[in-house]
């Protein structure tokens, strides 16, 4: 295992663990907020309480503001789960997409970019997105939340579309996810945490707490809440080339983001006593249906093959364009072992993988990886014609 592979495994594992902790905490506190019960006998500063049963005992949880000087001796903060999720995510971005000469980030068939330029564009967009988003909600969002929401969504969709025009398909999805994660982390560390620190400082010094600080922090927390489900899909998206590799991959991503946020919305409103299960199921079904429709829309063929393509020609293309990576001993220095353990060294191995060749090289065009071996559109069409005719090997 190379150092790059070792770091990939290490950061990916840590990212998964931290993400589960962060998102799990976020969903738990969101659930608590929406299920608190305010009773007449509760103190004035109480915002409600709830009883729960778990691990063989009962829990009583109360949410409240504190009277001046009423600071407890022990106070737990929930911040490092988010911090480690973002740090490990950025580390993965550097190891996987910025390393190896930005090989995973740049796809020449999408846009010819020098590695340094691609990395600068990737990193710069994260900083710019946070500055624009934060300024928007500091100004317009304080007075016109609805309009700020529309502008924010338009900006997010616009960024996602722009990434598909400059980066490889899988990198565009991941870049969108990192952008969302960066805004969520900025919310936690630069807006929510400072507001909580000010509340603590006021309480410690014997001053009344400013409820506006709580409202602003809650606003950013709600933003994070709605971004959670779309971000989780993006974290898994590398396993679904039918989405990121599609010529309408940006549209598939839009559908997932809207559908995921929609399902999360209906899960939120259920705590207000509103009908939620049927709308959530319908939203999820529409999202999946939209993905099915979009991923089955084929781009017009750039080349049409009218003559029969013999196996000898198909094998020639595979050996030249696929075997450098998909061989028992890959000649491409980027891969020490064949990706996915897929090998095309023999006729039998090629025949066994015909469905995969059709999906990845002909339909989705996500193989060869980032088209490193420069398979032409004519060669893809020839492979498609050979497969359509029965993929005969004799």
Coordinates of C-alpha atoms in Angstrom, one line a residue:
X1 CA 0.0 0.0 0.0
X2 CA 1.4 3.4 -1.0
X3 CA 1.5 6.4 1.3
X4 CA -1.2 8.0 -0.7
X5 CA -3.5 5.0 -0.4
X6 CA -2.8 4.8 3.4
X7 CA -3.7 8.4 3.9
X8 CA -6.8 7.9 1.8
X9 CA -8.0 5.0 4.0
X10 CA -7.1 6.8 7.2
X11 CA -8.8 10.1 6.4
X12 CA -11.8 8.4 4.8
X13 CA -12.3 6.3 7.9
X14 CA -11.9 9.2 10.3
X15 CA -14.2 11.3 8.1
X16 CA -16.9 8.7 8.2
X17 CA -16.7 8.4 12.0
X18 CA -16.7 12.1 12.6
X19 CA -19.5 12.7 10.2
X20 CA -21.7 10.1 11.9
X21 CA -21.0 11.8 15.2
X22 CA -21.7 15.3 13.9
X23 CA -24.8 14.6 11.9
X24 CA -26.1 12.2 14.6
X25 CA -25.8 15.0 17.2
X26 CA -27.4 17.5 14.8
X27 CA -30.4 15.3 14.1
X28 CA -30.8 14.5 17.8
X29 CA -30.8 18.1 18.9
X30 CA -33.1 19.0 16.1
X31 CA -35.5 16.3 17.3
X32 CA -35.2 17.5 20.9
X33 CA -35.9 21.1 19.9
X34 CA -39.1 20.1 18.1
X35 CA -40.4 17.8 20.9
X36 CA -39.9 19.9 24.0
X37 CA -43.0 20.5 26.0
X38 CA -43.5 23.8 27.8
X39 CA -45.6 23.4 31.0
X40 CA -47.3 26.1 33.0
X41 CA -45.2 25.2 36.1
X42 CA -41.9 25.6 34.3
X43 CA -39.7 28.5 35.2
X44 CA -39.8 31.6 33.0
X45 CA -36.5 30.9 31.4
X46 CA -37.4 27.4 30.5
X47 CA -38.1 26.6 26.8
X48 CA -39.5 23.2 27.5
X49 CA -38.4 19.7 28.7
X50 CA -38.7 16.1 27.6
X51 CA -38.5 12.7 29.1
X52 CA -36.9 9.8 27.3
X53 CA -36.0 6.2 28.0
X54 CA -32.8 4.6 26.8
X55 CA -30.2 2.1 28.0
X56 CA -32.3 0.9 30.9
X57 CA -33.1 4.3 32.5
X58 CA -35.0 7.5 32.1
X59 CA -33.5 10.8 30.9
X60 CA -34.9 14.3 31.6
X61 CA -33.7 17.0 29.3
X62 CA -34.6 20.7 29.7
X63 CA -33.8 23.5 27.3
X64 CA -33.6 26.9 29.0
X65 CA -31.8 30.2 29.2
X66 CA -29.8 30.9 32.4
X67 CA -30.3 33.6 34.9
X68 CA -27.4 36.1 35.2
X69 CA -24.6 34.4 37.2
X70 CA -26.2 31.0 37.0
X71 CA -23.4 29.3 35.1
X72 CA -23.0 25.6 35.9
X73 CA -19.6 24.2 36.9
X74 CA -19.6 21.8 34.0
X75 CA -20.8 22.6 30.5
X76 CA -20.5 20.4 27.4
X77 CA -19.9 21.9 24.0
X78 CA -20.6 20.1 20.7
X79 CA -18.1 21.4 18.2
X80 CA -15.3 19.0 17.6
X81 CA -17.5 16.5 15.7
X82 CA -18.0 19.2 13.0
X83 CA -14.4 20.3 13.2
X84 CA -13.0 16.9 12.6
X85 CA -15.5 16.1 9.9
X86 CA -14.4 19.2 8.0
X87 CA -10.7 18.7 8.6
X88 CA -10.7 15.1 7.5
X89 CA -12.9 16.0 4.5
X90 CA -10.4 18.7 3.4
X91 CA -7.6 16.3 4.0
X92 CA -9.3 13.8 1.7
X93 CA -9.8 16.5 -0.9
X94 CA -6.0 17.2 -0.8
X95 CA -4.9 13.6 -0.8
X96 CA -7.3 12.3 -3.5
X97 CA -8.0 15.3 -5.7
X98 CA -5.1 17.7 -5.3
X99 CA -2.5 14.9 -5.1
X100 CA -1.1 13.0 -8.1
X101 CA -0.9 16.1 -10.2
X102 CA -4.7 16.8 -9.7
X103 CA -5.3 13.7 -11.8
X104 CA -8.8 13.0 -10.2
X105 CA -9.7 16.7 -10.3
X106 CA -9.0 17.5 -14.0
X107 CA -10.7 15.8 -16.9
X108 CA -9.3 17.0 -20.3
X109 CA -12.5 16.0 -22.0
X110 CA -14.4 18.5 -19.8
X111 CA -11.8 21.3 -19.6
X112 CA -8.1 21.6 -20.2
X113 CA -6.7 22.9 -16.9
X114 CA -3.2 23.0 -15.5
X115 CA -3.1 21.2 -12.1
X116 CA -2.2 24.4 -10.2
X117 CA -5.0 26.3 -11.9
X118 CA -7.5 23.6 -11.0
X119 CA -6.4 23.4 -7.4
X120 CA -6.5 27.2 -7.1
X121 CA -10.0 27.3 -8.6
X122 CA -11.2 24.6 -6.2
X123 CA -9.8 26.1 -3.0
X124 CA -10.7 29.7 -4.0
X125 CA -14.3 28.8 -4.7
X126 CA -14.7 27.5 -1.1
X127 CA -13.4 30.8 0.4
X128 CA -15.5 32.9 -2.0
X129 CA -18.7 30.9 -1.4
X130 CA -18.5 31.3 2.4
X131 CA -17.8 35.1 2.1
X132 CA -20.7 35.6 -0.2
X133 CA -23.1 33.4 1.7
X134 CA -22.2 34.9 5.1
X135 CA -22.4 38.5 3.8
X136 CA -25.8 37.7 2.3
X137 CA -27.3 36.4 5.5
X138 CA -25.7 39.2 7.6
X139 CA -27.4 41.8 5.5
X140 CA -30.4 40.8 3.4
X141 CA -31.1 37.6 5.5
X142 CA -31.6 39.6 8.7
X143 CA -34.6 41.4 7.1
X144 CA -35.8 39.2 4.2
X145 CA -35.1 35.6 5.0
X146 CA -37.2 34.3 2.1
X147 CA -35.4 36.3 -0.6
X148 CA -32.0 35.4 1.0
X149 CA -33.0 31.7 0.8
X150 CA -33.9 32.0 -2.9
X151 CA -30.6 33.7 -3.7
X152 CA -28.7 31.2 -1.6
X153 CA -30.2 28.2 -3.5
X154 CA -29.6 29.9 -6.8
X155 CA -26.0 30.4 -5.9
X156 CA -25.6 26.8 -4.7
X157 CA -27.1 25.4 -7.9
X158 CA -25.1 27.8 -10.0
X159 CA -21.9 26.7 -8.3
X160 CA -22.7 23.0 -8.7
X161 CA -23.4 23.6 -12.4
X162 CA -20.2 25.6 -12.9
X163 CA -18.1 22.8 -11.2
X164 CA -19.4 20.3 -13.8
X165 CA -18.1 22.6 -16.5
X166 CA -14.5 22.8 -15.3
X167 CA -13.8 19.6 -13.2
X168 CA -14.2 15.9 -13.8
X169 CA -17.7 14.6 -13.0
X170 CA -16.9 12.9 -9.7
X171 CA -14.8 15.9 -8.7
X172 CA -17.6 18.3 -9.5
X173 CA -19.9 16.4 -7.1
X174 CA -17.3 16.2 -4.4
X175 CA -16.4 19.9 -4.8
X176 CA -20.1 20.8 -4.3
X177 CA -20.2 18.7 -1.2
X178 CA -17.0 20.3 0.2
X179 CA -18.5 23.7 -0.5
X180 CA -21.6 22.8 1.4
X181 CA -19.6 21.3 4.2
X182 CA -17.4 24.4 4.4
X183 CA -20.5 26.7 4.7
X184 CA -21.9 24.4 7.4
X185 CA -18.6 24.5 9.3
X186 CA -18.3 28.2 8.9
X187 CA -21.8 28.5 10.4
X188 CA -20.7 26.3 13.4
X189 CA -17.4 27.9 14.2
X190 CA -17.8 31.5 13.0
X191 CA -21.5 32.1 13.9
X192 CA -23.1 29.5 16.2
X193 CA -20.1 29.1 18.5
X194 CA -19.4 32.8 19.0
X195 CA -23.1 33.4 19.8
X196 CA -22.9 30.6 22.4
X197 CA -19.7 32.1 23.8
X198 CA -21.4 35.5 24.2
X199 CA -24.3 33.9 25.9
X200 CA -21.9 32.2 28.3
X201 CA -20.0 35.4 28.9
X202 CA -23.1 37.3 29.6
X203 CA -24.3 34.7 32.1
X204 CA -20.9 34.5 33.8
X205 CA -20.7 38.2 34.2
X206 CA -24.2 38.5 35.7
X207 CA -25.8 40.2 32.6
X208 CA -29.0 39.2 30.9
X209 CA -28.7 37.0 27.8
X210 CA -29.5 38.5 24.5
X211 CA -32.2 36.3 22.8
X212 CA -31.2 37.7 19.4
X213 CA -27.9 35.8 19.6
X214 CA -29.8 32.5 20.1
X215 CA -32.1 33.3 17.1
X216 CA -29.2 34.0 14.8
X217 CA -27.4 30.9 15.9
X218 CA -30.6 28.9 15.4
X219 CA -31.0 30.3 11.9
X220 CA -27.6 29.0 10.8
X221 CA -28.3 25.7 12.5
X222 CA -31.4 25.3 10.4
X223 CA -29.4 26.0 7.3
X224 CA -27.1 23.2 8.3
X225 CA -30.0 20.9 9.0
X226 CA -31.4 21.2 5.4
X227 CA -28.0 20.6 3.8
X228 CA -27.5 17.4 5.7
X229 CA -29.2 14.9 3.4
X230 CA -27.9 16.3 0.1
X231 CA -24.4 16.3 1.6
X232 CA -24.7 12.6 2.7
X233 CA -25.6 11.6 -0.9
X234 CA -22.6 13.5 -2.3
X235 CA -20.3 11.7 0.1
X236 CA -21.5 8.4 -1.5
X237 CA -21.7 9.7 -5.1
X238 CA -18.4 8.3 -6.2
X239 CA -20.1 4.9 -6.2
X240 CA -22.7 6.0 -8.7
X241 CA -21.1 7.0 -12.0
X242 CA -24.5 6.9 -13.6
X243 CA -25.1 10.3 -11.9
X244 CA -21.8 12.2 -12.0
X245 CA -20.8 10.7 -15.3
X246 CA -24.0 11.6 -17.1
X247 CA -24.1 14.5 -19.6
X248 CA -26.8 15.9 -17.4
X249 CA -25.0 15.1 -14.2
X250 CA -25.6 18.7 -12.9
X251 CA -29.4 18.2 -13.2
X252 CA -29.2 14.9 -11.4
X253 CA -27.4 16.6 -8.6
X254 CA -30.1 19.4 -8.4
X255 CA -32.8 16.7 -8.1
X256 CA -31.0 15.0 -5.3
X257 CA -30.4 18.3 -3.4
X258 CA -34.0 19.4 -3.7
X259 CA -35.3 15.9 -2.9
X260 CA -33.1 15.4 0.1
X261 CA -33.8 18.8 1.5
X262 CA -37.5 18.2 0.9
X263 CA -37.6 15.0 2.8
X264 CA -35.7 16.6 5.6
X265 CA -38.3 19.4 5.7
X266 CA -41.2 17.1 6.1
X267 CA -39.3 15.2 8.8
X268 CA -39.0 18.6 10.6
X269 CA -42.6 19.6 10.3
X270 CA -43.9 16.4 11.7
X271 CA -42.7 17.7 15.1
X272 CA -45.2 20.5 14.7
X273 CA -48.1 18.0 14.4
X274 CA -48.3 18.3 10.6
X275 CA -48.8 15.5 8.1
X276 CA -45.3 14.4 7.1
X277 CA -44.9 10.7 6.2
X278 CA -46.9 10.7 3.0
X279 CA -45.3 14.0 1.7
X280 CA -41.9 12.8 2.6
X281 CA -42.5 9.5 0.7
X282 CA -43.8 11.3 -2.3
X283 CA -40.9 13.7 -2.3
X284 CA -38.5 10.8 -2.1
X285 CA -40.3 8.9 -4.8
X286 CA -40.2 12.0 -7.1
X287 CA -36.5 12.4 -6.4
X288 CA -35.8 8.7 -7.3
X289 CA -38.1 8.9 -10.3
X290 CA -36.4 12.1 -11.5
X291 CA -33.0 10.4 -11.2
X292 CA -34.3 7.4 -13.2
X293 CA -35.6 9.6 -16.0
X294 CA -32.5 11.8 -16.1
X295 CA -30.0 9.0 -16.1
X296 CA -31.8 7.3 -19.0
X297 CA -31.7 10.3 -21.2
X298 CA -29.0 9.6 -23.8
X299 CA -26.9 12.2 -25.5
X300 CA -27.1 12.2 -29.3
X301 CA -24.4 10.0 -30.7
X302 CA -21.4 11.9 -32.0
X303 CA -20.6 9.1 -34.4
X304 CA -22.7 6.5 -36.0
X305 CA -21.2 3.2 -37.0
X306 CA -22.9 1.4 -39.9
X307 CA -20.4 -1.4 -40.6
X308 CA -20.1 -4.5 -38.4
X309 CA -17.3 -4.3 -35.8
X310 CA -15.4 -7.6 -35.4
X311 CA -14.1 -8.7 -32.0
X312 CA -10.5 -8.2 -33.2
X313 CA -11.2 -4.5 -33.5
X314 CA -13.1 -4.3 -30.2
X315 CA -10.2 -6.1 -28.5
X316 CA -7.7 -3.8 -30.1
X317 CA -9.5 -0.8 -28.5
X318 CA -9.8 -2.4 -25.1
X319 CA -6.1 -3.4 -25.1
X320 CA -5.0 0.1 -26.1
X321 CA -7.4 2.1 -24.0
X322 CA -8.5 -0.1 -21.0
X323 CA -5.7 -2.6 -20.3
X324 CA -3.2 0.1 -19.1
X325 CA -5.3 0.2 -15.9
X326 CA -7.3 -3.0 -16.0
X327 CA -4.6 -5.6 -16.1
X328 CA -3.1 -7.9 -13.6
X329 CA -0.1 -5.7 -13.9
X330 CA -1.3 -2.2 -14.7
X331 CA 1.2 0.0 -16.7
X332 CA -0.5 3.2 -15.5
X333 CA 1.6 4.5 -12.6
X334 CA -1.6 5.9 -10.9
X335 CA -2.8 2.4 -10.2
X336 CA -0.8 -0.3 -8.4
X337 CA -3.7 -2.8 -8.8
X338 CA -6.5 -3.0 -11.3
X339 CA -9.4 -0.7 -10.2
X340 CA -12.3 -2.6 -9.0
X341 CA -10.3 -5.8 -9.6
X342 CA -11.5 -5.6 -13.2
X343 CA -9.1 -7.2 -15.7
X344 CA -9.2 -7.4 -19.5
X345 CA -6.1 -9.6 -20.1
X346 CA -8.0 -12.4 -21.8
X347 CA -11.0 -13.0 -24.1
X348 CA -12.9 -14.6 -21.4
X349 CA -12.4 -11.7 -19.0
X350 CA -13.5 -9.2 -21.7
X351 CA -16.6 -11.3 -22.5
X352 CA -17.5 -11.5 -18.8
X353 CA -17.4 -7.7 -18.5
X354 CA -19.4 -6.7 -21.6
X355 CA -22.3 -5.2 -19.6
X356 CA -19.8 -3.1 -17.6
X357 CA -17.9 -2.0 -20.7
X358 CA -21.2 -1.0 -22.3
X359 CA -22.3 1.1 -19.2
X360 CA -19.0 2.7 -18.3
X361 CA -17.2 3.2 -21.7
X362 CA -20.1 3.5 -24.1
X363 CA -23.1 5.0 -22.2
X364 CA -21.7 6.9 -19.2
X365 CA -18.3 7.5 -20.7
X366 CA -16.7 7.5 -17.3
X367 CA -14.1 5.0 -18.4
X368 CA -11.2 5.1 -19.1
X369 CA -10.8 7.0 -15.9
X370 CA -10.8 10.7 -16.8
X371 CA -10.1 9.4 -20.3
X372 CA -6.4 9.0 -19.4
X373 CA -5.8 6.8 -22.4
X374 CA -7.7 9.2 -24.7
X375 CA -10.4 6.9 -26.1
X376 CA -12.1 8.6 -29.0
X377 CA -15.8 9.0 -29.6
X378 CA -15.4 6.8 -32.7
X379 CA -13.8 4.1 -30.6
X380 CA -16.7 4.3 -28.1
X381 CA -19.1 4.1 -30.9
X382 CA -17.3 1.0 -32.3
X383 CA -17.5 -0.7 -28.9
X384 CA -21.2 0.1 -28.8
X385 CA -21.8 -1.3 -32.2
X386 CA -19.9 -4.5 -31.3
X387 CA -21.9 -4.9 -28.1
X388 CA -25.2 -4.2 -29.9
X389 CA -24.5 -6.9 -32.4
X390 CA -24.1 -9.5 -29.7
X391 CA -20.6 -8.9 -28.5
X392 CA -19.4 -12.0 -30.4
X393 CA -15.8 -13.1 -29.8
X394 CA -15.5 -15.3 -32.8

